[in-house]
Amino acid sequence: MRGYLAAGALALLWAGVARAQSIMSACASGENVALGDDVTICLGIGPTNYTEGINYKRGAYEVGLDEFSRMEVRNSWDPRPNDDLINTYGDDVAIHVQAGSKRSFQKLYRSTLSDGRNVTFPYMTIIVIMDKGKVDNLVWDDGCHFCSSGSCTQATYSFNGLIGDNGDTSDFNDDCYLLDSECVSGSAVSEACTLTVYVVFAGTDNNGITLESANLRFSRFRAFNLDNFVEDTEGTYEANT
């Protein structure tokens, strides 16, 4: 997997205006794709309310069509008050995915709950829906599949800061969280808390072949051990620093 990131305060993520413009163009691609080709998938990081006019960070990853893969942002988690993303965007840090000029709803990555607890949302999965080799939609695999109701809360946002309903009003807008205190052991940060988005595909390529990796999304395996399940990803895409 090949990845590149651009534009922002994190040394990992920012690479200047020209680089940001090239990534904007890459995010708009996604047509005439066949099995064996890569799809450019962009990950955006920012506040939950974009009307505040704060710039957000964007990274682009080239992901193999119909691979069950994961996109990682290295060094993306630090304890408060040392975390660059929280210091840039506030207590609520959200992400979204773009591909082929389509854009997903936002999902919380870091947040402070109403009771004051600081939490991190791990294990997010985006379903890239293709129609004859063209990106047609981007849908989150929502739901608290690997946690109890006590570690589950709404985490879906539109781009004006309001909770998005993702097409309905069910609990499938909810996601599992970990307490920030569960993300560290001594000086080591848990791999689970590194910003990670799993990628699966549905629909058809430009030859009409049905894509099947969406069958591996987490919601279909809620009874299985997650630690064993994630080892089956075909590729891990990381940003080049």
Short mmCIF file of C-alpha atoms in Angstrom, two decimals:
data_model
loop_
_atom_site.label_atom_id
_atom_site.label_comp_id
_atom_site.label_asym_id
_atom_site.label_seq_id
_atom_site.Cartn_x
_atom_site.Cartn_y
_atom_site.Cartn_z
CA MET A 1 0.00 0.00 0.00
CA ARG A 2 1.16 3.50 -0.75
CA GLY A 3 0.04 6.53 1.20
CA TYR A 4 0.77 10.24 1.42
CA LEU A 5 -0.49 12.97 3.73
CA ALA A 6 -0.55 16.74 3.54
CA ALA A 7 -1.35 20.18 5.00
CA GLY A 8 -1.27 20.98 8.73
CA ALA A 9 0.32 21.49 12.15
CA LEU A 10 1.28 17.86 12.76
CA ALA A 11 4.65 17.21 11.18
CA LEU A 12 3.27 13.83 10.12
CA LEU A 13 0.34 15.34 8.25
CA TRP A 14 1.34 18.63 6.72
CA ALA A 15 3.31 19.15 3.52
CA GLY A 16 2.39 22.60 2.21
CA VAL A 17 -0.23 24.11 -0.07
CA ALA A 18 0.95 22.56 -3.34
CA ARG A 19 0.91 19.08 -1.82
CA ALA A 20 -2.55 19.70 -0.37
CA GLN A 21 -3.86 20.66 -3.81
CA SER A 22 -2.49 17.45 -5.33
CA ILE A 23 -4.26 15.45 -2.63
CA MET A 24 -7.52 17.34 -3.32
CA SER A 25 -7.26 16.18 -6.94
CA ALA A 26 -6.47 12.62 -5.92
CA CYS A 27 -9.55 12.51 -3.69
CA ALA A 28 -11.75 13.29 -6.70
CA SER A 29 -10.52 10.27 -8.67
CA GLY A 30 -12.20 6.88 -8.59
CA GLU A 31 -13.61 5.85 -11.99
CA ASN A 32 -13.03 2.93 -14.35
CA VAL A 33 -11.44 0.84 -11.61
CA ALA A 34 -11.02 -2.92 -12.02
CA LEU A 35 -9.78 -5.70 -9.75
CA GLY A 36 -6.00 -5.34 -9.49
CA ASP A 37 -6.19 -1.53 -9.56
CA ASP A 38 -5.78 0.88 -6.64
CA VAL A 39 -8.43 3.32 -5.43
CA THR A 40 -7.34 6.63 -3.89
CA ILE A 41 -9.07 7.05 -0.54
CA CYS A 42 -8.62 10.24 1.47
CA LEU A 43 -8.87 10.60 5.23
CA GLY A 44 -9.81 14.01 6.64
CA ILE A 45 -9.24 15.06 10.27
CA GLY A 46 -10.76 18.11 11.91
CA PRO A 47 -13.34 19.53 14.32
CA THR A 48 -16.94 18.31 14.32
CA ASN A 49 -18.19 21.74 13.23
CA TYR A 50 -16.61 22.89 9.98
CA THR A 51 -18.57 26.15 10.02
CA GLU A 52 -15.96 27.42 12.47
CA GLY A 53 -13.66 27.87 9.48
CA ILE A 54 -10.80 25.78 10.88
CA ASN A 55 -8.64 24.04 8.29
CA TYR A 56 -8.58 20.28 8.46
CA LYS A 57 -5.86 17.79 7.69
CA ARG A 58 -6.16 15.41 4.76
CA GLY A 59 -4.18 12.32 3.79
CA ALA A 60 -4.47 10.16 0.68
CA TYR A 61 -3.93 6.40 0.51
CA GLU A 62 -3.88 4.10 -2.50
CA VAL A 63 -5.85 1.01 -1.51
CA GLY A 64 -6.18 -2.16 -3.58
CA LEU A 65 -9.71 -2.61 -4.91
CA ASP A 66 -11.61 -5.24 -2.92
CA GLU A 67 -8.80 -5.75 -0.42
CA PHE A 68 -9.76 -5.79 3.25
CA SER A 69 -7.23 -3.17 4.33
CA ARG A 70 -6.54 -0.60 6.99
CA MET A 71 -5.31 2.98 6.84
CA GLU A 72 -3.22 4.13 9.79
CA VAL A 73 -1.96 7.55 10.87
CA ARG A 74 1.23 7.02 12.83
CA ASN A 75 1.84 9.02 16.01
CA SER A 76 -1.79 10.18 15.97
CA TRP A 77 -2.52 9.62 19.69
CA ASP A 78 -0.95 11.27 22.73
CA PRO A 79 -2.25 11.72 26.26
CA ARG A 80 -3.90 15.04 27.02
CA PRO A 81 -2.75 17.81 27.17
CA ASN A 82 0.07 16.88 24.78
CA ASP A 83 -2.01 15.64 21.85
CA ASP A 84 -1.55 17.79 18.73
CA LEU A 85 -4.97 16.99 17.26
CA ILE A 86 -6.82 17.93 20.45
CA ASN A 87 -4.72 21.06 20.88
CA THR A 88 -5.59 22.03 17.29
CA TYR A 89 -9.30 21.13 17.18
CA GLY A 90 -10.52 20.94 20.77
CA ASP A 91 -11.98 18.09 22.81
CA ASP A 92 -13.91 16.60 19.89
CA VAL A 93 -11.76 15.43 16.96
CA ALA A 94 -13.59 13.91 14.00
CA ILE A 95 -12.61 12.12 10.81
CA HIS A 96 -14.27 11.58 7.46
CA VAL A 97 -13.43 9.71 4.26
CA GLN A 98 -13.46 10.98 0.68
CA ALA A 99 -13.12 9.06 -2.59
CA GLY A 100 -14.26 9.66 -6.15
CA SER A 101 -15.77 13.06 -5.16
CA LYS A 102 -17.98 11.30 -2.57
CA ARG A 103 -17.77 12.11 1.13
CA SER A 104 -18.84 10.18 4.22
CA PHE A 105 -20.40 11.51 7.39
CA GLN A 106 -17.95 12.35 10.16
CA LYS A 107 -17.02 9.95 12.95
CA LEU A 108 -15.60 10.93 16.32
CA TYR A 109 -12.02 9.83 16.98
CA ARG A 110 -11.34 11.65 20.30
CA SER A 111 -14.02 13.16 22.52
CA THR A 112 -15.01 14.23 26.02
CA LEU A 113 -18.31 12.72 27.18
CA SER A 114 -20.99 14.71 29.00
CA ASP A 115 -19.77 13.25 32.31
CA GLY A 116 -16.26 14.58 31.67
CA ARG A 117 -14.60 11.29 30.72
CA ASN A 118 -12.05 11.47 27.90
CA VAL A 119 -12.48 8.72 25.31
CA THR A 120 -11.09 7.38 22.02
CA PHE A 121 -13.05 5.55 19.31
CA PRO A 122 -11.11 2.62 17.78
CA TYR A 123 -11.82 0.19 14.95
CA MET A 124 -13.76 2.28 12.42
CA THR A 125 -14.68 0.70 9.09
CA ILE A 126 -15.69 2.46 5.87
CA ILE A 127 -17.57 0.60 3.12
CA VAL A 128 -16.66 1.89 -0.35
CA ILE A 129 -19.60 1.15 -2.64
CA MET A 130 -18.60 0.88 -6.30
CA ASP A 131 -20.90 0.91 -9.33
CA LYS A 132 -19.26 -0.48 -12.48
CA GLY A 133 -15.84 0.68 -11.36
CA LYS A 134 -16.88 4.11 -10.05
CA VAL A 135 -17.11 5.19 -6.42
CA ASP A 136 -20.85 5.54 -5.77
CA ASN A 137 -21.10 5.97 -1.99
CA LEU A 138 -19.16 5.84 1.28
CA VAL A 139 -20.95 4.30 4.26
CA TRP A 140 -19.67 3.69 7.79
CA ASP A 141 -20.07 0.22 9.27
CA ASP A 142 -21.73 1.66 12.37
CA GLY A 143 -22.62 -0.13 15.56
CA CYS A 144 -21.26 -1.27 18.92
CA HIS A 145 -20.37 -4.79 17.85
CA PHE A 146 -17.51 -5.44 20.26
CA CYS A 147 -18.49 -3.63 23.45
CA SER A 148 -21.25 -3.35 26.03
CA SER A 149 -23.84 -0.57 26.07
CA GLY A 150 -21.80 1.10 28.82
CA SER A 151 -18.94 1.73 26.37
CA CYS A 152 -21.11 2.81 23.44
CA THR A 153 -22.37 6.24 22.39
CA GLN A 154 -23.42 8.26 19.35
CA ALA A 155 -20.41 9.16 17.26
CA THR A 156 -21.78 10.21 13.84
CA TYR A 157 -21.76 13.87 12.81
CA SER A 158 -22.73 15.93 9.81
CA PHE A 159 -20.42 18.77 8.76
CA ASN A 160 -22.21 21.48 10.73
CA GLY A 161 -21.58 19.77 14.04
CA LEU A 162 -24.96 18.08 14.40
CA ILE A 163 -25.35 14.34 14.94
CA GLY A 164 -25.94 12.81 11.51
CA ASP A 165 -28.51 10.05 11.25
CA ASN A 166 -26.61 8.15 8.52
CA GLY A 167 -29.95 7.34 6.87
CA ASP A 168 -31.96 6.34 9.96
CA THR A 169 -32.37 7.06 13.67
CA SER A 170 -31.28 3.67 15.03
CA ASP A 171 -28.42 2.82 17.35
CA PHE A 172 -26.29 2.07 14.29
CA ASN A 173 -25.01 5.65 14.62
CA ASP A 174 -23.30 4.50 17.82
CA ASP A 175 -19.74 3.25 18.21
CA CYS A 176 -17.57 1.66 20.89
CA TYR A 177 -15.10 3.77 22.83
CA LEU A 178 -12.15 3.24 25.12
CA LEU A 179 -11.32 5.48 28.04
CA ASP A 180 -8.15 7.42 27.32
CA SER A 181 -6.66 5.79 30.42
CA GLU A 182 -7.07 2.43 28.65
CA CYS A 183 -4.96 3.66 25.74
CA VAL A 184 -1.70 3.81 27.65
CA SER A 185 0.35 1.34 29.63
CA GLY A 186 3.32 3.10 31.17
CA SER A 187 4.75 5.13 28.29
CA ALA A 188 3.41 2.83 25.56
CA VAL A 189 0.32 3.75 23.52
CA SER A 190 -2.06 0.91 22.66
CA GLU A 191 -2.21 0.05 18.97
CA ALA A 192 -6.00 0.10 19.30
CA CYS A 193 -5.94 3.87 19.94
CA THR A 194 -3.83 4.81 16.92
CA LEU A 195 -6.10 6.44 14.34
CA THR A 196 -7.09 3.51 12.12
CA VAL A 197 -9.78 3.11 9.48
CA TYR A 198 -10.49 -0.30 7.98
CA VAL A 199 -11.56 -0.33 4.32
CA VAL A 200 -13.86 -2.79 2.57
CA PHE A 201 -15.63 -2.71 -0.79
CA ALA A 202 -19.07 -3.60 -2.16
CA GLY A 203 -20.68 -3.33 -5.60
CA THR A 204 -18.98 -4.04 -8.93
CA ASP A 205 -15.76 -3.16 -10.76
CA ASN A 206 -15.71 -1.78 -14.30
CA ASN A 207 -15.95 -5.32 -15.69
CA GLY A 208 -19.09 -6.04 -13.68
CA ILE A 209 -17.30 -8.37 -11.24
CA THR A 210 -18.91 -8.40 -7.80
CA LEU A 211 -16.73 -7.08 -4.96
CA GLU A 212 -16.78 -9.20 -1.82
CA SER A 213 -14.54 -7.68 0.88
CA ALA A 214 -17.56 -6.00 2.54
CA ASN A 215 -18.46 -9.49 3.74
CA LEU A 216 -15.51 -9.14 6.15
CA ARG A 217 -16.75 -5.97 7.87
CA PHE A 218 -16.89 -6.06 11.66
CA SER A 219 -20.68 -6.02 11.95
CA ARG A 220 -20.83 -9.46 10.33
CA PHE A 221 -18.41 -10.93 12.87
CA ARG A 222 -19.68 -9.59 16.19
CA ALA A 223 -19.39 -13.02 17.81
CA PHE A 224 -15.71 -13.46 16.92
CA ASN A 225 -12.59 -12.33 18.76
CA LEU A 226 -11.59 -8.97 17.31
CA ASP A 227 -7.88 -9.38 18.00
CA ASN A 228 -7.77 -12.50 15.84
CA PHE A 229 -10.05 -11.03 13.21
CA VAL A 230 -7.98 -7.94 12.43
CA GLU A 231 -4.93 -10.06 11.72
CA ASP A 232 -6.62 -11.10 8.47
CA THR A 233 -6.33 -7.68 6.82
CA GLU A 234 -4.52 -7.92 3.49
CA GLY A 235 -2.58 -4.67 3.83
CA THR A 236 -1.84 -1.86 6.23
CA TYR A 237 -1.48 1.52 4.56
CA GLU A 238 0.59 4.06 6.46
CA ALA A 239 1.50 7.63 5.65
CA ASN A 240 4.95 8.45 4.38
CA THR A 241 6.64 11.00 6.65
#
